[in-house]
Amino acid sequence: MKDERDRFAELSEVRMCYRDEGDPAGEPLLMIMGLSSQLIHWPQEIVDHLGERGYRVIRPDNRDSGLTEWKITPSQYYLRAIARDTVELLDHLGIEQAHVVGASMGGMVAQLLAIEYSERVRSLCSIMSTPHISIGMADGDVLQELTKPLPPDRDEAIEQIVRLYALIGSKTYADSERERRYALATHAYDRARHPEGPARQVTAAMIAPDRTSRLQQLRLPTLVIHGAEDSLIKIAGGEATHAAIPGSIYLPFDAMGHDLPAPLFDEIVAAIAENAARRPAVV
């Protein structure tokens, strides 16, 4: 599915698809999505609102997602490989530093970027994520649904994706989000599919070491967002992330699940922008 906003960068291991939107002269803001998710899983309204606030918003398709393609024979990798991809993308774009926002597995990658490439990260926002996969781990039925292969029939596959969105997403806003969820599932299915990718991404998250002790060394503006209705990474993950990072700001939402519901867009955008404007902590 072609979109004129899609651009491509030749990196060391992948040909990465990304979008570069907002104010071209603004401070770069890198948004990293999560497991089995594409750059389109960042709501366009959030991207547009951040652009209106003067940010240059960059969204990549991670390896094994979206329109990003392998340049080598794919094999199992670590989260740091995804982090390295994003640094190579910044290099490709000539960007020395960026504000980094990550959701779910993307939040894990964003944390890793702040730890291992601290000189490249101006501020950090970790959304519905965790310092370690064991903190806030989903129940077995949720994990089973997450890893279930899609049926070959398009309509059945889209319905399965919608059911997953409903299972892990906000319950409070389920009715108002139903149409958006169906549209997103349809768009995602038609845009790209990576049948073997989710297993590699799940494994990368599962084998990643606990980042808690290294997060405790961070001294940069950090915002942690999590929802009490999140059944994929329970809110304990957000609480642990906030507890680990000195001076971090914690923004919990009672009515948010493992999604970004439209009624919360304005507050989320405002919080990201306010965090990006903060000064680093004095050591």
mmCIF file of C-alpha atoms in Angstrom:
data_model
loop_
_atom_site.group_PDB
_atom_site.id
_atom_site.type_symbol
_atom_site.label_atom_id
_atom_site.label_comp_id
_atom_site.label_asym_id
_atom_site.label_seq_id
_atom_site.Cartn_x
_atom_site.Cartn_y
_atom_site.Cartn_z
ATOM 1 C CA MET A 1 0.000 0.000 0.000
ATOM 2 C CA LYS A 2 1.800 3.128 -1.256
ATOM 3 C CA ASP A 3 1.738 6.399 0.642
ATOM 4 C CA GLU A 4 3.662 9.442 -0.552
ATOM 5 C CA ARG A 5 4.784 10.108 3.024
ATOM 6 C CA ASP A 6 6.717 6.830 3.191
ATOM 7 C CA ARG A 7 10.471 7.252 2.803
ATOM 8 C CA PHE A 8 13.270 4.698 2.903
ATOM 9 C CA ALA A 9 16.749 4.604 4.431
ATOM 10 C CA GLU A 10 19.415 2.070 3.507
ATOM 11 C CA LEU A 11 20.741 0.889 6.875
ATOM 12 C CA SER A 12 23.275 -1.833 7.604
ATOM 13 C CA GLU A 13 20.792 -4.698 7.968
ATOM 14 C CA VAL A 14 17.449 -3.344 6.773
ATOM 15 C CA ARG A 15 15.924 -0.958 4.278
ATOM 16 C CA MET A 16 13.907 1.031 6.774
ATOM 17 C CA CYS A 17 10.603 2.713 5.986
ATOM 18 C CA TYR A 18 9.933 5.899 7.921
ATOM 19 C CA ARG A 19 7.905 9.090 7.834
ATOM 20 C CA ASP A 20 9.331 12.545 8.530
ATOM 21 C CA GLU A 21 6.544 15.018 9.343
ATOM 22 C CA GLY A 22 5.829 18.176 11.283
ATOM 23 C CA ASP A 23 8.123 21.214 11.300
ATOM 24 C CA PRO A 24 11.279 20.448 9.233
ATOM 25 C CA ALA A 25 13.181 23.030 11.288
ATOM 26 C CA GLY A 26 11.824 21.832 14.621
ATOM 27 C CA GLU A 27 13.476 19.729 17.296
ATOM 28 C CA PRO A 28 13.502 16.082 16.145
ATOM 29 C CA LEU A 29 11.128 13.754 17.969
ATOM 30 C CA LEU A 30 11.535 10.034 17.262
ATOM 31 C CA MET A 31 8.506 7.788 17.879
ATOM 32 C CA ILE A 32 9.119 4.020 18.181
ATOM 33 C CA MET A 33 6.161 1.628 18.074
ATOM 34 C CA GLY A 34 5.849 -1.810 19.648
ATOM 35 C CA LEU A 35 5.412 -5.484 18.985
ATOM 36 C CA SER A 36 3.800 -6.397 15.645
ATOM 37 C CA SER A 37 3.005 -2.719 15.168
ATOM 38 C CA GLN A 38 3.727 -0.352 12.320
ATOM 39 C CA LEU A 39 4.391 3.362 12.215
ATOM 40 C CA ILE A 40 0.692 3.840 11.410
ATOM 41 C CA HIS A 41 -0.143 2.565 14.902
ATOM 42 C CA TRP A 42 0.890 6.017 16.123
ATOM 43 C CA PRO A 43 -2.366 7.942 15.651
ATOM 44 C CA GLN A 44 -1.955 10.565 12.946
ATOM 45 C CA GLU A 45 -3.684 13.094 15.198
ATOM 46 C CA ILE A 46 -0.893 12.760 17.794
ATOM 47 C CA VAL A 47 1.755 13.162 15.097
ATOM 48 C CA ASP A 48 -0.006 16.212 13.658
ATOM 49 C CA HIS A 49 -0.508 17.849 17.055
ATOM 50 C CA LEU A 50 3.181 17.400 17.903
ATOM 51 C CA GLY A 51 4.054 18.906 14.537
ATOM 52 C CA GLU A 52 1.801 21.873 15.300
ATOM 53 C CA ARG A 53 3.791 22.366 18.502
ATOM 54 C CA GLY A 54 6.939 22.761 16.400
ATOM 55 C CA TYR A 55 8.441 19.272 16.448
ATOM 56 C CA ARG A 56 9.895 17.360 13.534
ATOM 57 C CA VAL A 57 8.213 13.975 14.045
ATOM 58 C CA ILE A 58 9.976 10.870 12.729
ATOM 59 C CA ARG A 59 8.294 7.454 12.802
ATOM 60 C CA PRO A 60 10.077 4.284 11.635
ATOM 61 C CA ASP A 61 8.737 0.858 10.853
ATOM 62 C CA ASN A 62 10.883 -1.388 13.079
ATOM 63 C CA ARG A 63 12.632 -4.385 11.596
ATOM 64 C CA ASP A 64 10.032 -7.124 11.051
ATOM 65 C CA SER A 65 7.215 -4.598 10.766
ATOM 66 C CA GLY A 66 5.511 -2.427 8.202
ATOM 67 C CA LEU A 67 7.338 -1.695 4.959
ATOM 68 C CA THR A 68 10.832 -2.138 6.396
ATOM 69 C CA GLU A 69 12.631 -4.897 4.493
ATOM 70 C CA TRP A 70 15.538 -7.142 5.377
ATOM 71 C CA LYS A 71 18.799 -6.689 3.445
ATOM 72 C CA ILE A 72 20.246 -9.846 4.986
ATOM 73 C CA THR A 73 18.779 -13.232 5.845
ATOM 74 C CA PRO A 74 16.708 -12.556 8.975
ATOM 75 C CA SER A 75 17.715 -14.267 12.199
ATOM 76 C CA GLN A 76 16.986 -13.781 15.881
ATOM 77 C CA TYR A 77 18.143 -10.446 17.275
ATOM 78 C CA TYR A 78 18.219 -8.475 20.530
ATOM 79 C CA LEU A 79 16.368 -5.275 21.394
ATOM 80 C CA ARG A 80 19.655 -3.436 20.977
ATOM 81 C CA ALA A 81 19.535 -4.308 17.269
ATOM 82 C CA ILE A 82 16.274 -2.347 16.963
ATOM 83 C CA ALA A 83 17.881 0.475 18.947
ATOM 84 C CA ARG A 84 20.871 0.400 16.600
ATOM 85 C CA ASP A 85 18.534 0.654 13.610
ATOM 86 C CA THR A 86 17.007 3.840 15.009
ATOM 87 C CA VAL A 87 20.441 5.364 15.636
ATOM 88 C CA GLU A 88 21.412 4.537 12.052
ATOM 89 C CA LEU A 89 18.202 6.252 10.923
ATOM 90 C CA LEU A 90 19.150 9.379 12.883
ATOM 91 C CA ASP A 91 22.599 9.226 11.252
ATOM 92 C CA HIS A 92 20.956 8.883 7.838
ATOM 93 C CA LEU A 93 18.897 11.995 8.541
ATOM 94 C CA GLY A 94 21.873 13.927 9.924
ATOM 95 C CA ILE A 95 20.266 14.242 13.364
ATOM 96 C CA GLU A 96 22.598 14.372 16.355
ATOM 97 C CA GLN A 97 19.945 14.351 19.104
ATOM 98 C CA ALA A 98 16.236 13.638 19.309
ATOM 99 C CA HIS A 99 13.471 13.466 21.852
ATOM 100 C CA VAL A 100 12.532 9.778 21.986
ATOM 101 C CA VAL A 101 9.032 8.424 22.565
ATOM 102 C CA GLY A 102 8.440 4.674 22.672
ATOM 103 C CA ALA A 103 5.316 2.569 23.202
ATOM 104 C CA SER A 104 5.221 -1.019 24.509
ATOM 105 C CA MET A 105 8.227 -2.863 23.022
ATOM 106 C CA GLY A 106 9.101 0.509 21.509
ATOM 107 C CA GLY A 107 9.257 1.847 25.064
ATOM 108 C CA MET A 108 11.796 -0.855 25.894
ATOM 109 C CA VAL A 109 13.841 0.205 22.860
ATOM 110 C CA ALA A 110 13.512 3.869 23.853
ATOM 111 C CA GLN A 111 14.787 3.044 27.346
ATOM 112 C CA LEU A 112 17.718 1.201 25.801
ATOM 113 C CA LEU A 113 18.495 4.167 23.549
ATOM 114 C CA ALA A 114 18.611 6.451 26.588
ATOM 115 C CA ILE A 115 20.924 4.011 28.349
ATOM 116 C CA GLU A 116 23.314 3.042 25.549
ATOM 117 C CA TYR A 117 23.168 6.150 23.343
ATOM 118 C CA SER A 118 22.613 8.816 25.985
ATOM 119 C CA GLU A 119 24.335 11.481 23.903
ATOM 120 C CA ARG A 120 21.673 11.049 21.186
ATOM 121 C CA VAL A 121 18.608 11.393 23.453
ATOM 122 C CA ARG A 122 17.307 14.793 24.601
ATOM 123 C CA SER A 123 14.310 13.465 26.516
ATOM 124 C CA LEU A 124 12.570 10.133 27.021
ATOM 125 C CA CYS A 125 8.905 9.186 27.065
ATOM 126 C CA SER A 126 8.086 5.554 27.876
ATOM 127 C CA ILE A 127 4.464 4.611 27.179
ATOM 128 C CA MET A 128 2.769 1.363 28.326
ATOM 129 C CA SER A 129 6.162 -0.287 28.779
ATOM 130 C CA THR A 130 8.343 -1.828 31.491
ATOM 131 C CA PRO A 131 11.987 -2.132 32.603
ATOM 132 C CA HIS A 132 11.740 -5.922 32.196
ATOM 133 C CA ILE A 133 9.220 -8.215 30.578
ATOM 134 C CA SER A 134 8.586 -9.989 33.899
ATOM 135 C CA ILE A 135 7.230 -6.784 35.481
ATOM 136 C CA GLY A 136 3.599 -6.403 34.520
ATOM 137 C CA MET A 137 3.561 -9.621 32.508
ATOM 138 C CA ALA A 138 0.271 -10.364 30.739
ATOM 139 C CA ASP A 139 -1.867 -13.330 31.698
ATOM 140 C CA GLY A 140 -1.650 -16.495 29.629
ATOM 141 C CA ASP A 141 -4.873 -15.952 27.689
ATOM 142 C CA VAL A 142 -3.699 -12.536 26.523
ATOM 143 C CA LEU A 143 -0.310 -13.871 25.440
ATOM 144 C CA GLN A 144 -2.011 -16.724 23.607
ATOM 145 C CA GLU A 145 -4.197 -14.306 21.654
ATOM 146 C CA LEU A 146 -1.213 -12.068 20.927
ATOM 147 C CA THR A 147 0.824 -14.875 19.360
ATOM 148 C CA LYS A 148 -2.022 -16.579 17.484
ATOM 149 C CA PRO A 149 -1.261 -16.834 13.736
ATOM 150 C CA LEU A 150 -3.581 -14.905 11.453
ATOM 151 C CA PRO A 151 -6.005 -16.969 9.358
ATOM 152 C CA PRO A 152 -5.471 -16.892 5.585
ATOM 153 C CA ASP A 153 -8.803 -15.220 4.881
ATOM 154 C CA ARG A 154 -8.502 -11.399 4.896
ATOM 155 C CA ASP A 155 -11.806 -10.672 6.618
ATOM 156 C CA GLU A 156 -11.205 -13.301 9.301
ATOM 157 C CA ALA A 157 -7.688 -11.984 9.866
ATOM 158 C CA ILE A 158 -8.927 -8.429 10.313
ATOM 159 C CA GLU A 159 -11.608 -9.606 12.750
ATOM 160 C CA GLN A 160 -8.926 -11.416 14.775
ATOM 161 C CA ILE A 161 -6.817 -8.262 14.928
ATOM 162 C CA VAL A 162 -9.846 -6.255 16.054
ATOM 163 C CA ARG A 163 -10.536 -8.784 18.812
ATOM 164 C CA LEU A 164 -6.946 -8.436 20.007
ATOM 165 C CA TYR A 165 -7.253 -4.644 20.047
ATOM 166 C CA ALA A 166 -10.429 -5.002 22.122
ATOM 167 C CA LEU A 167 -8.802 -7.484 24.499
ATOM 168 C CA ILE A 168 -5.752 -5.360 25.315
ATOM 169 C CA GLY A 169 -7.177 -1.889 24.689
ATOM 170 C CA SER A 170 -9.175 0.520 26.780
ATOM 171 C CA LYS A 171 -12.416 -0.892 28.133
ATOM 172 C CA THR A 172 -13.813 2.490 29.137
ATOM 173 C CA TYR A 173 -13.550 3.787 25.576
ATOM 174 C CA ALA A 174 -14.350 0.493 23.856
ATOM 175 C CA ASP A 175 -17.527 1.759 22.209
ATOM 176 C CA SER A 176 -16.103 5.038 20.966
ATOM 177 C CA GLU A 177 -12.879 3.334 19.781
ATOM 178 C CA ARG A 178 -14.581 0.450 17.937
ATOM 179 C CA GLU A 179 -14.657 2.153 14.537
ATOM 180 C CA ARG A 180 -11.061 3.383 14.835
ATOM 181 C CA ARG A 181 -9.885 -0.082 15.830
ATOM 182 C CA TYR A 182 -11.520 -1.681 12.804
ATOM 183 C CA ALA A 183 -10.084 0.960 10.459
ATOM 184 C CA LEU A 184 -6.602 0.533 11.953
ATOM 185 C CA ALA A 185 -6.747 -3.268 11.744
ATOM 186 C CA THR A 186 -7.790 -3.055 8.098
ATOM 187 C CA HIS A 187 -5.097 -0.513 7.234
ATOM 188 C CA ALA A 188 -2.390 -2.488 9.038
ATOM 189 C CA TYR A 189 -3.371 -5.790 7.386
ATOM 190 C CA ASP A 190 -3.462 -4.288 3.912
ATOM 191 C CA ARG A 191 -0.243 -2.279 4.344
ATOM 192 C CA ALA A 192 2.127 -5.066 5.394
ATOM 193 C CA ARG A 193 2.343 -8.498 7.006
ATOM 194 C CA HIS A 194 5.366 -10.248 8.526
ATOM 195 C CA PRO A 195 4.234 -13.749 9.570
ATOM 196 C CA GLU A 196 7.598 -14.685 11.123
ATOM 197 C CA GLY A 197 8.412 -11.284 12.577
ATOM 198 C CA PRO A 198 6.333 -11.312 15.773
ATOM 199 C CA ALA A 199 8.125 -14.412 17.082
ATOM 200 C CA ARG A 200 11.506 -12.696 16.708
ATOM 201 C CA GLN A 201 10.214 -9.519 18.343
ATOM 202 C CA VAL A 202 8.641 -11.438 21.238
ATOM 203 C CA THR A 203 11.886 -13.338 21.767
ATOM 204 C CA ALA A 204 13.911 -10.103 21.690
ATOM 205 C CA ALA A 205 11.721 -8.671 24.454
ATOM 206 C CA MET A 206 11.785 -11.905 26.476
ATOM 207 C CA ILE A 207 15.579 -12.319 26.438
ATOM 208 C CA ALA A 208 16.378 -8.665 27.153
ATOM 209 C CA PRO A 209 18.126 -8.134 30.512
ATOM 210 C CA ASP A 210 16.422 -6.164 33.269
ATOM 211 C CA ARG A 211 17.140 -2.467 32.625
ATOM 212 C CA THR A 212 16.217 -1.251 36.143
ATOM 213 C CA SER A 213 19.716 -0.662 37.509
ATOM 214 C CA ARG A 214 20.822 1.116 34.340
ATOM 215 C CA LEU A 215 17.689 3.247 34.239
ATOM 216 C CA GLN A 216 18.577 4.430 37.725
ATOM 217 C CA GLN A 217 21.649 6.112 36.235
ATOM 218 C CA LEU A 218 19.672 8.260 33.780
ATOM 219 C CA ARG A 219 19.659 12.017 34.220
ATOM 220 C CA LEU A 220 17.410 13.263 31.450
ATOM 221 C CA PRO A 221 13.823 14.539 31.310
ATOM 222 C CA THR A 222 11.602 11.457 31.416
ATOM 223 C CA LEU A 223 7.862 10.961 31.185
ATOM 224 C CA VAL A 224 6.193 7.615 31.932
ATOM 225 C CA ILE A 225 2.634 7.033 30.682
ATOM 226 C CA HIS A 226 0.589 3.936 31.483
ATOM 227 C CA GLY A 227 -3.021 2.853 31.682
ATOM 228 C CA ALA A 228 -4.745 1.000 34.502
ATOM 229 C CA GLU A 229 -6.768 -0.999 31.947
ATOM 230 C CA ASP A 230 -3.661 -2.365 30.203
ATOM 231 C CA SER A 231 -3.814 -6.168 30.154
ATOM 232 C CA LEU A 232 -0.762 -6.727 27.926
ATOM 233 C CA ILE A 233 1.781 -4.877 30.044
ATOM 234 C CA LYS A 234 0.031 -4.193 33.318
ATOM 235 C CA ILE A 235 0.422 -0.861 35.044
ATOM 236 C CA ALA A 236 3.067 -2.329 37.361
ATOM 237 C CA GLY A 237 5.426 -1.957 34.385
ATOM 238 C CA GLY A 238 4.855 1.779 34.243
ATOM 239 C CA GLU A 239 5.152 2.123 38.005
ATOM 240 C CA ALA A 240 8.474 0.265 37.954
ATOM 241 C CA THR A 241 9.789 2.424 35.101
ATOM 242 C CA HIS A 242 8.868 5.602 36.965
ATOM 243 C CA ALA A 243 10.394 4.308 40.205
ATOM 244 C CA ALA A 244 13.646 3.445 38.444
ATOM 245 C CA ILE A 245 14.306 6.766 36.673
ATOM 246 C CA PRO A 246 15.270 9.677 38.943
ATOM 247 C CA GLY A 247 13.125 12.767 38.484
ATOM 248 C CA SER A 248 10.734 11.111 36.053
ATOM 249 C CA ILE A 249 7.157 12.320 35.723
ATOM 250 C CA TYR A 250 4.423 9.695 35.969
ATOM 251 C CA LEU A 251 1.142 10.097 34.099
ATOM 252 C CA PRO A 252 -1.253 7.204 34.772
ATOM 253 C CA PHE A 253 -4.657 7.007 33.095
ATOM 254 C CA ASP A 254 -7.491 5.058 34.692
ATOM 255 C CA ALA A 255 -9.279 4.646 31.358
ATOM 256 C CA MET A 256 -6.341 3.690 29.118
ATOM 257 C CA GLY A 257 -5.445 0.157 28.073
ATOM 258 C CA HIS A 258 -2.666 -1.004 25.777
ATOM 259 C CA ASP A 259 -3.666 1.598 23.224
ATOM 260 C CA LEU A 260 -3.880 5.335 22.661
ATOM 261 C CA PRO A 261 -7.591 6.268 22.877
ATOM 262 C CA ALA A 262 -8.712 9.424 21.078
ATOM 263 C CA PRO A 263 -10.128 11.140 24.216
ATOM 264 C CA LEU A 264 -6.599 11.153 25.693
ATOM 265 C CA PHE A 265 -4.741 12.560 22.662
ATOM 266 C CA ASP A 266 -4.603 16.161 23.863
ATOM 267 C CA GLU A 267 -3.330 15.282 27.326
ATOM 268 C CA ILE A 268 -0.741 12.867 25.964
ATOM 269 C CA VAL A 269 0.570 15.388 23.432
ATOM 270 C CA ALA A 270 0.732 18.145 26.039
ATOM 271 C CA ALA A 271 2.630 15.899 28.464
ATOM 272 C CA ILE A 272 5.154 14.827 25.798
ATOM 273 C CA ALA A 273 5.774 18.455 24.818
ATOM 274 C CA GLU A 274 6.101 19.601 28.436
ATOM 275 C CA ASN A 275 8.585 16.837 29.173
ATOM 276 C CA ALA A 276 10.621 17.661 26.063
ATOM 277 C CA ALA A 277 10.876 21.271 27.261
ATOM 278 C CA ARG A 278 12.261 20.287 30.677
ATOM 279 C CA ARG A 279 15.928 20.750 31.523
ATOM 280 C CA PRO A 280 18.078 17.688 32.292
ATOM 281 C CA ALA A 281 18.579 16.909 35.969
ATOM 282 C CA VAL A 282 21.752 18.260 37.552
ATOM 283 C CA VAL A 283 24.064 15.427 38.616
#
